[in-house]
GROMACS .gro file of C-alpha atoms in nm:
model
  280
    1ALA     CA    1  -0.126  -1.243   3.220
    2ASP     CA    2   0.070  -1.342   3.534
    3LYS     CA    3  -0.168  -1.636   3.600
    4LYS     CA    4  -0.099  -1.767   3.249
    5ALA     CA    5   0.280  -1.746   3.290
    6SER     CA    6   0.308  -2.106   3.415
    7ARG     CA    7   0.123  -2.254   3.116
    8ILE     CA    8   0.309  -2.432   2.836
    9ALA     CA    9   0.313  -2.243   2.506
   10ALA     CA   10   0.425  -2.494   2.242
   11GLU     CA   11   0.241  -2.354   1.939
   12GLY     CA   12   0.310  -2.024   1.769
   13ALA     CA   13   0.487  -1.898   1.460
   14ILE     CA   14   0.826  -1.821   1.313
   15GLY     CA   15   0.867  -1.479   1.154
   16ALA     CA   16   1.141  -1.292   0.975
   17TYR     CA   17   1.242  -0.936   0.903
   18ILE     CA   18   1.491  -0.831   0.634
   19HIS     CA   19   1.595  -0.467   0.653
   20GLY     CA   20   1.617  -0.253   0.339
   21GLY     CA   21   1.924  -0.338   0.134
   22SER     CA   22   1.926  -0.696   0.269
   23ARG     CA   23   2.223  -0.619   0.494
   24LEU     CA   24   2.045  -0.708   0.819
   25GLY     CA   25   1.812  -0.999   0.882
   26VAL     CA   26   1.627  -1.148   1.178
   27ILE     CA   27   1.432  -1.469   1.233
   28VAL     CA   28   1.229  -1.511   1.552
   29GLU     CA   29   1.007  -1.774   1.718
   30VAL     CA   30   0.710  -1.652   1.925
   31ASN     CA   31   0.499  -1.909   2.108
   32CYS     CA   32   0.135  -1.931   2.214
   33GLU     CA   33  -0.081  -2.216   2.346
   34THR     CA   34  -0.297  -2.307   2.044
   35ASP     CA   35  -0.259  -2.309   1.665
   36PHE     CA   36  -0.594  -2.127   1.649
   37VAL     CA   37  -0.433  -1.819   1.806
   38ALA     CA   38  -0.118  -1.867   1.599
   39ARG     CA   39  -0.322  -1.832   1.280
   40GLY     CA   40  -0.482  -1.506   1.396
   41ASP     CA   41  -0.391  -1.168   1.247
   42LYS     CA   42  -0.311  -1.011   1.587
   43PHE     CA   43  -0.060  -1.282   1.669
   44LYS     CA   44   0.099  -1.264   1.322
   45GLU     CA   45   0.133  -0.886   1.359
   46LEU     CA   46   0.297  -0.935   1.700
   47VAL     CA   47   0.551  -1.180   1.554
   48ALA     CA   48   0.637  -0.933   1.276
   49ASP     CA   49   0.677  -0.651   1.529
   50ILE     CA   50   0.907  -0.861   1.748
   51ALA     CA   51   1.126  -0.947   1.448
   52MET     CA   52   1.153  -0.576   1.364
   53GLN     CA   53   1.227  -0.499   1.730
   54VAL     CA   54   1.524  -0.739   1.731
   55ALA     CA   55   1.660  -0.575   1.415
   56ALA     CA   56   1.627  -0.229   1.572
   57ASN     CA   57   1.812  -0.322   1.895
   58ILE     CA   58   2.168  -0.379   1.771
   59ASP     CA   59   2.305  -0.473   2.116
   60VAL     CA   60   2.044  -0.736   2.198
   61GLU     CA   61   2.189  -1.087   2.233
   62TYR     CA   62   1.924  -1.291   2.417
   63VAL     CA   63   1.554  -1.286   2.506
   64SER     CA   64   1.554  -1.256   2.888
   65PRO     CA   65   1.816  -1.153   3.149
   66GLU     CA   66   1.799  -1.513   3.273
   67ASP     CA   67   1.941  -1.623   2.936
   68ALA     CA   68   2.271  -1.438   2.992
   69ASP     CA   69   2.580  -1.660   3.004
   70PRO     CA   70   2.676  -1.716   3.373
   71ALA     CA   71   3.044  -1.753   3.278
   72MET     CA   72   3.036  -1.413   3.106
   73ILE     CA   73   2.872  -1.253   3.411
   74ALA     CA   74   3.127  -1.410   3.649
   75ALA     CA   75   3.418  -1.290   3.435
   76GLU     CA   76   3.274  -0.938   3.415
   77LYS     CA   77   3.217  -0.933   3.791
   78GLU     CA   78   3.580  -1.023   3.852
   79VAL     CA   79   3.690  -0.736   3.630
   80GLN     CA   80   3.449  -0.490   3.792
   81MET     CA   81   3.559  -0.581   4.147
   82LYS     CA   82   3.913  -0.479   4.056
   83MET     CA   83   3.816  -0.143   3.906
   84GLU     CA   84   4.022   0.140   4.050
   85ASP     CA   85   3.722   0.358   4.138
   86LEU     CA   86   3.593   0.088   4.376
   87GLN     CA   87   3.908  -0.002   4.565
   88SER     CA   88   3.849   0.255   4.840
   89LYS     CA   89   3.494   0.129   4.903
   90PRO     CA   90   3.403  -0.125   5.174
   91GLU     CA   91   3.357  -0.482   5.050
   92ASN     CA   92   2.977  -0.488   5.097
   93ILE     CA   93   2.937  -0.154   4.914
   94ARG     CA   94   3.157  -0.273   4.631
   95GLU     CA   95   2.941  -0.582   4.592
   96LYS     CA   96   2.624  -0.371   4.562
   97ILE     CA   97   2.779  -0.130   4.311
   98VAL     CA   98   2.918  -0.412   4.097
   99GLN     CA   99   2.586  -0.599   4.107
  100GLY     CA  100   2.409  -0.283   3.990
  101ARG     CA  101   2.653  -0.249   3.700
  102LEU     CA  102   2.613  -0.614   3.608
  103ASP     CA  103   2.233  -0.592   3.614
  104LYS     CA  104   2.246  -0.290   3.385
  105MET     CA  105   2.481  -0.465   3.142
  106VAL     CA  106   2.269  -0.781   3.133
  107ASN     CA  107   1.944  -0.588   3.085
  108GLU     CA  108   2.090  -0.385   2.799
  109LYS     CA  109   2.140  -0.709   2.606
  110ALA     CA  110   1.801  -0.862   2.691
  111LEU     CA  111   1.522  -0.818   2.436
  112LEU     CA  112   1.242  -0.813   2.697
  113LYS     CA  113   1.398  -0.514   2.876
  114GLN     CA  114   1.413  -0.291   2.569
  115ASP     CA  115   1.173  -0.006   2.496
  116TYR     CA  116   0.913  -0.113   2.240
  117ILE     CA  117   0.997   0.068   1.915
  118LYS     CA  118   0.632   0.147   1.831
  119ASP     CA  119   0.554   0.281   2.180
  120THR     CA  120   0.858   0.370   2.392
  121SER     CA  121   0.639   0.423   2.700
  122LYS     CA  122   0.644   0.045   2.754
  123SER     CA  123   0.899  -0.234   2.731
  124VAL     CA  124   0.886  -0.544   2.512
  125GLU     CA  125   0.812  -0.743   2.829
  126GLU     CA  126   0.506  -0.525   2.897
  127LEU     CA  127   0.399  -0.563   2.533
  128ILE     CA  128   0.402  -0.943   2.570
  129LYS     CA  129   0.198  -0.921   2.893
  130GLU     CA  130  -0.058  -0.699   2.722
  131ALA     CA  131  -0.081  -0.940   2.428
  132THR     CA  132  -0.128  -1.232   2.669
  133ALA     CA  133  -0.413  -1.049   2.844
  134GLU     CA  134  -0.578  -0.941   2.518
  135ILE     CA  135  -0.549  -1.273   2.332
  136GLY     CA  136  -0.621  -1.487   2.637
  137GLU     CA  137  -0.327  -1.725   2.601
  138LYS     CA  138   0.028  -1.732   2.727
  139ILE     CA  139   0.255  -1.555   2.475
  140SER     CA  140   0.633  -1.588   2.494
  141ILE     CA  141   0.935  -1.510   2.280
  142ARG     CA  142   1.138  -1.827   2.264
  143ARG     CA  143   1.445  -1.740   2.054
  144PHE     CA  144   1.584  -1.531   1.771
  145VAL     CA  145   1.881  -1.516   1.535
  146LYS     CA  146   2.021  -1.197   1.386
  147TYR     CA  147   2.255  -1.171   1.087
  148ASN     CA  148   2.458  -0.863   0.997
  149LEU     CA  149   2.602  -0.883   0.646
  150GLY     CA  150   2.975  -0.954   0.644
  151GLU     CA  151   2.995  -0.982   1.024
  152GLY     CA  152   3.322  -1.152   1.116
  153LEU     CA  153   3.471  -1.115   0.768
  154GLU     CA  154   3.784  -0.908   0.727
  155LYS     CA  155   3.768  -0.681   0.428
  156LYS     CA  156   4.094  -0.650   0.240
  157ASN     CA  157   4.215  -0.290   0.245
  158GLU     CA  158   4.461  -0.232  -0.037
  159ASP     CA  159   4.668   0.070  -0.130
  160PHE     CA  160   4.510   0.191  -0.456
  161ALA     CA  161   4.838   0.336  -0.590
  162ALA     CA  162   5.021   0.012  -0.512
  163GLU     CA  163   4.743  -0.187  -0.677
  164VAL     CA  164   4.769   0.021  -0.997
  165GLU     CA  165   5.147  -0.018  -0.997
  166ALA     CA  166   5.116  -0.395  -0.954
  167GLN     CA  167   4.868  -0.415  -1.242
  168THR     CA  168   5.095  -0.206  -1.465
  169LYS     CA  169   5.390  -0.435  -1.394
  170ALA     CA  170   5.177  -0.739  -1.466
  171LEU     CA  171   5.072  -0.593  -1.803
  172GLN     CA  172   5.434  -0.513  -1.891
  173LYS     CA  173   5.541  -0.867  -1.802
  174LYS     CA  174   5.259  -1.009  -2.012
  175ALA     CA  175   5.363  -0.793  -2.309
  176GLU     CA  176   5.723  -0.916  -2.282
  177GLU     CA  177   5.608  -1.278  -2.267
  178LYS     CA  178   5.395  -1.220  -2.575
  179LYS     CA  179   5.697  -1.090  -2.767
  180GLU     CA  180   5.894  -1.400  -2.672
  181GLU     CA  181   5.609  -1.623  -2.782
  182ALA     CA  182   5.570  -1.449  -3.119
  183PRO     CA  183   5.824  -1.674  -3.302
  184LYS     CA  184   5.652  -1.981  -3.159
  185GLU     CA  185   5.320  -1.855  -3.291
  186GLU     CA  186   5.470  -1.824  -3.639
  187GLU     CA  187   5.585  -2.186  -3.617
  188LYS     CA  188   5.237  -2.293  -3.515
  189LYS     CA  189   5.086  -2.116  -3.815
  190GLU     CA  190   5.302  -2.323  -4.041
  191GLU     CA  191   5.157  -2.641  -3.892
  192ALA     CA  192   4.846  -2.792  -4.041
  193ALA     CA  193   4.545  -2.591  -3.926
  194LYS     CA  194   4.249  -2.763  -3.767
  195PRO     CA  195   3.969  -2.833  -4.010
  196THR     CA  196   3.700  -2.566  -3.979
  197VAL     CA  197   3.370  -2.699  -3.851
  198ALA     CA  198   3.048  -2.529  -3.952
  199ILE     CA  199   2.860  -2.428  -3.635
  200SER     CA  200   2.486  -2.400  -3.684
  201ALA     CA  201   2.258  -2.169  -3.488
  202LYS     CA  202   2.057  -2.477  -3.391
  203ASP     CA  203   2.361  -2.639  -3.224
  204VAL     CA  204   2.441  -2.314  -3.043
  205LYS     CA  205   2.084  -2.297  -2.909
  206VAL     CA  206   2.094  -2.659  -2.794
  207LEU     CA  207   2.421  -2.598  -2.610
  208ARG     CA  208   2.291  -2.279  -2.453
  209ASP     CA  209   1.984  -2.463  -2.325
  210LYS     CA  210   2.201  -2.741  -2.181
  211SER     CA  211   2.473  -2.524  -2.025
  212GLY     CA  212   2.324  -2.179  -1.971
  213ALA     CA  213   2.642  -2.027  -2.116
  214GLY     CA  214   2.654  -1.721  -2.342
  215MET     CA  215   2.622  -1.744  -2.720
  216MET     CA  216   2.987  -1.662  -2.799
  217ASP     CA  217   3.112  -1.910  -2.536
  218CYS     CA  218   2.889  -2.179  -2.688
  219LYS     CA  219   3.019  -2.111  -3.039
  220LYS     CA  220   3.377  -2.128  -2.918
  221ALA     CA  221   3.311  -2.451  -2.727
  222LEU     CA  222   3.152  -2.615  -3.032
  223ALA     CA  223   3.442  -2.506  -3.251
  224GLU     CA  224   3.693  -2.649  -3.003
  225CYS     CA  225   3.502  -2.977  -2.979
  226GLY     CA  226   3.437  -3.029  -3.349
  227GLY     CA  227   3.068  -2.953  -3.320
  228ASP     CA  228   3.002  -3.223  -3.059
  229VAL     CA  229   2.743  -3.077  -2.819
  230GLU     CA  230   2.810  -3.319  -2.531
  231GLU     CA  231   3.186  -3.260  -2.545
  232ALA     CA  232   3.120  -2.887  -2.562
  233VAL     CA  233   2.915  -2.909  -2.239
  234VAL     CA  234   3.213  -3.075  -2.066
  235TRP     CA  235   3.449  -2.812  -2.213
  236LEU     CA  236   3.234  -2.527  -2.083
  237ARG     CA  237   3.206  -2.690  -1.740
  238LYS     CA  238   3.585  -2.724  -1.712
  239LYS     CA  239   3.631  -2.366  -1.824
  240GLY     CA  240   3.378  -2.245  -1.566
  241MET     CA  241   3.539  -2.447  -1.284
  242ALA     CA  242   3.883  -2.311  -1.371
  243SER     CA  243   3.745  -1.957  -1.365
  244ALA     CA  244   3.574  -2.020  -1.029
  245ASP     CA  245   3.891  -2.169  -0.879
  246LYS     CA  246   4.082  -1.850  -0.963
  247LYS     CA  247   3.828  -1.646  -0.766
  248ALA     CA  248   3.814  -1.883  -0.467
  249SER     CA  249   4.082  -1.701  -0.267
  250ARG     CA  250   3.914  -1.360  -0.296
  251ILE     CA  251   3.729  -1.208   0.000
  252ALA     CA  252   3.353  -1.186  -0.048
  253ALA     CA  253   3.226  -0.947   0.220
  254GLU     CA  254   2.928  -0.799   0.035
  255GLY     CA  255   2.611  -0.986  -0.060
  256ALA     CA  256   2.262  -1.021   0.085
  257ILE     CA  257   2.067  -1.177   0.369
  258GLY     CA  258   1.747  -1.362   0.287
  259ALA     CA  259   1.478  -1.550   0.478
  260TYR     CA  260   1.224  -1.817   0.399
  261ILE     CA  261   0.919  -1.899   0.610
  262HIS     CA  262   0.741  -2.219   0.512
  263GLY     CA  263   0.363  -2.239   0.492
  264GLY     CA  264   0.204  -2.233   0.836
  265SER     CA  265   0.503  -2.042   0.982
  266ARG     CA  266   0.630  -2.355   1.159
  267LEU     CA  267   0.964  -2.364   0.977
  268GLY     CA  268   1.193  -2.074   0.902
  269VAL     CA  269   1.538  -2.022   0.753
  270ILE     CA  270   1.771  -1.724   0.741
  271VAL     CA  271   2.074  -1.729   0.512
  272GLU     CA  272   2.364  -1.501   0.420
  273VAL     CA  273   2.511  -1.530   0.070
  274ASN     CA  274   2.825  -1.330  -0.004
  275CYS     CA  275   2.979  -1.179  -0.317
  276GLU     CA  276   3.265  -0.936  -0.375
  277THR     CA  277   3.079  -0.614  -0.457
  278ASP     CA  278   2.748  -0.448  -0.367
  279PHE     CA  279   2.696  -0.395  -0.742
  280VAL     CA  280   2.655  -0.772  -0.791
   0.00000   0.00000   0.00000
């Protein structure tokens, strides 16, 4: 395996793992030297295991310790050198202690240094070396991306009692406005009513097929538009956009993570789509 380490591994496969509930997703690229190996069952199984490994190690941020951000390490070293428990130590001893702490921190975030979840007696790095020796080609993990549902989104925490009170006040205000509008409604009734248009089931079906809206919404749209199907489509679209605009300011922190791997496993996508509730 060590002799093969200098070879170029430009083939391979992209794999994905979506954890139960679709709240955690991983996409990973594992390389080998030939597409012949990439199409093999052993290699495909390895890719799937690596994707699951990334999902299991919540603190992992990069593949190898060498991939750690130098700026982050330098900043952490500066902080560690000023730690109170080290101030009494000689400079050379402090350097060694801090370097040990930094190495530990970096390794904890490196995928290759983690215990393999299916056999904790070996690391992921040792697993890759074994696979290289068994398959006969250089195997390497190139990169991965991990999504945690809602990560970075701030969920709105509201006081339930205050929310109920606000809703009650809103209903009271609406009732008062309705009372004020009652005389106006009477005046409207006295005006000439719109001519009633007969809405056929056939027109409703046509509109449903065109718009995807519900039956009652389609009937209402046709009635409002004098039975004109095309105008009803526009009416429904405007109504839907207005409804969507009202919801645009809400926080959508629930949802699902999904992945798509194209045929041949040479192209992969991971996506997070959010909604407001886990029920939806």
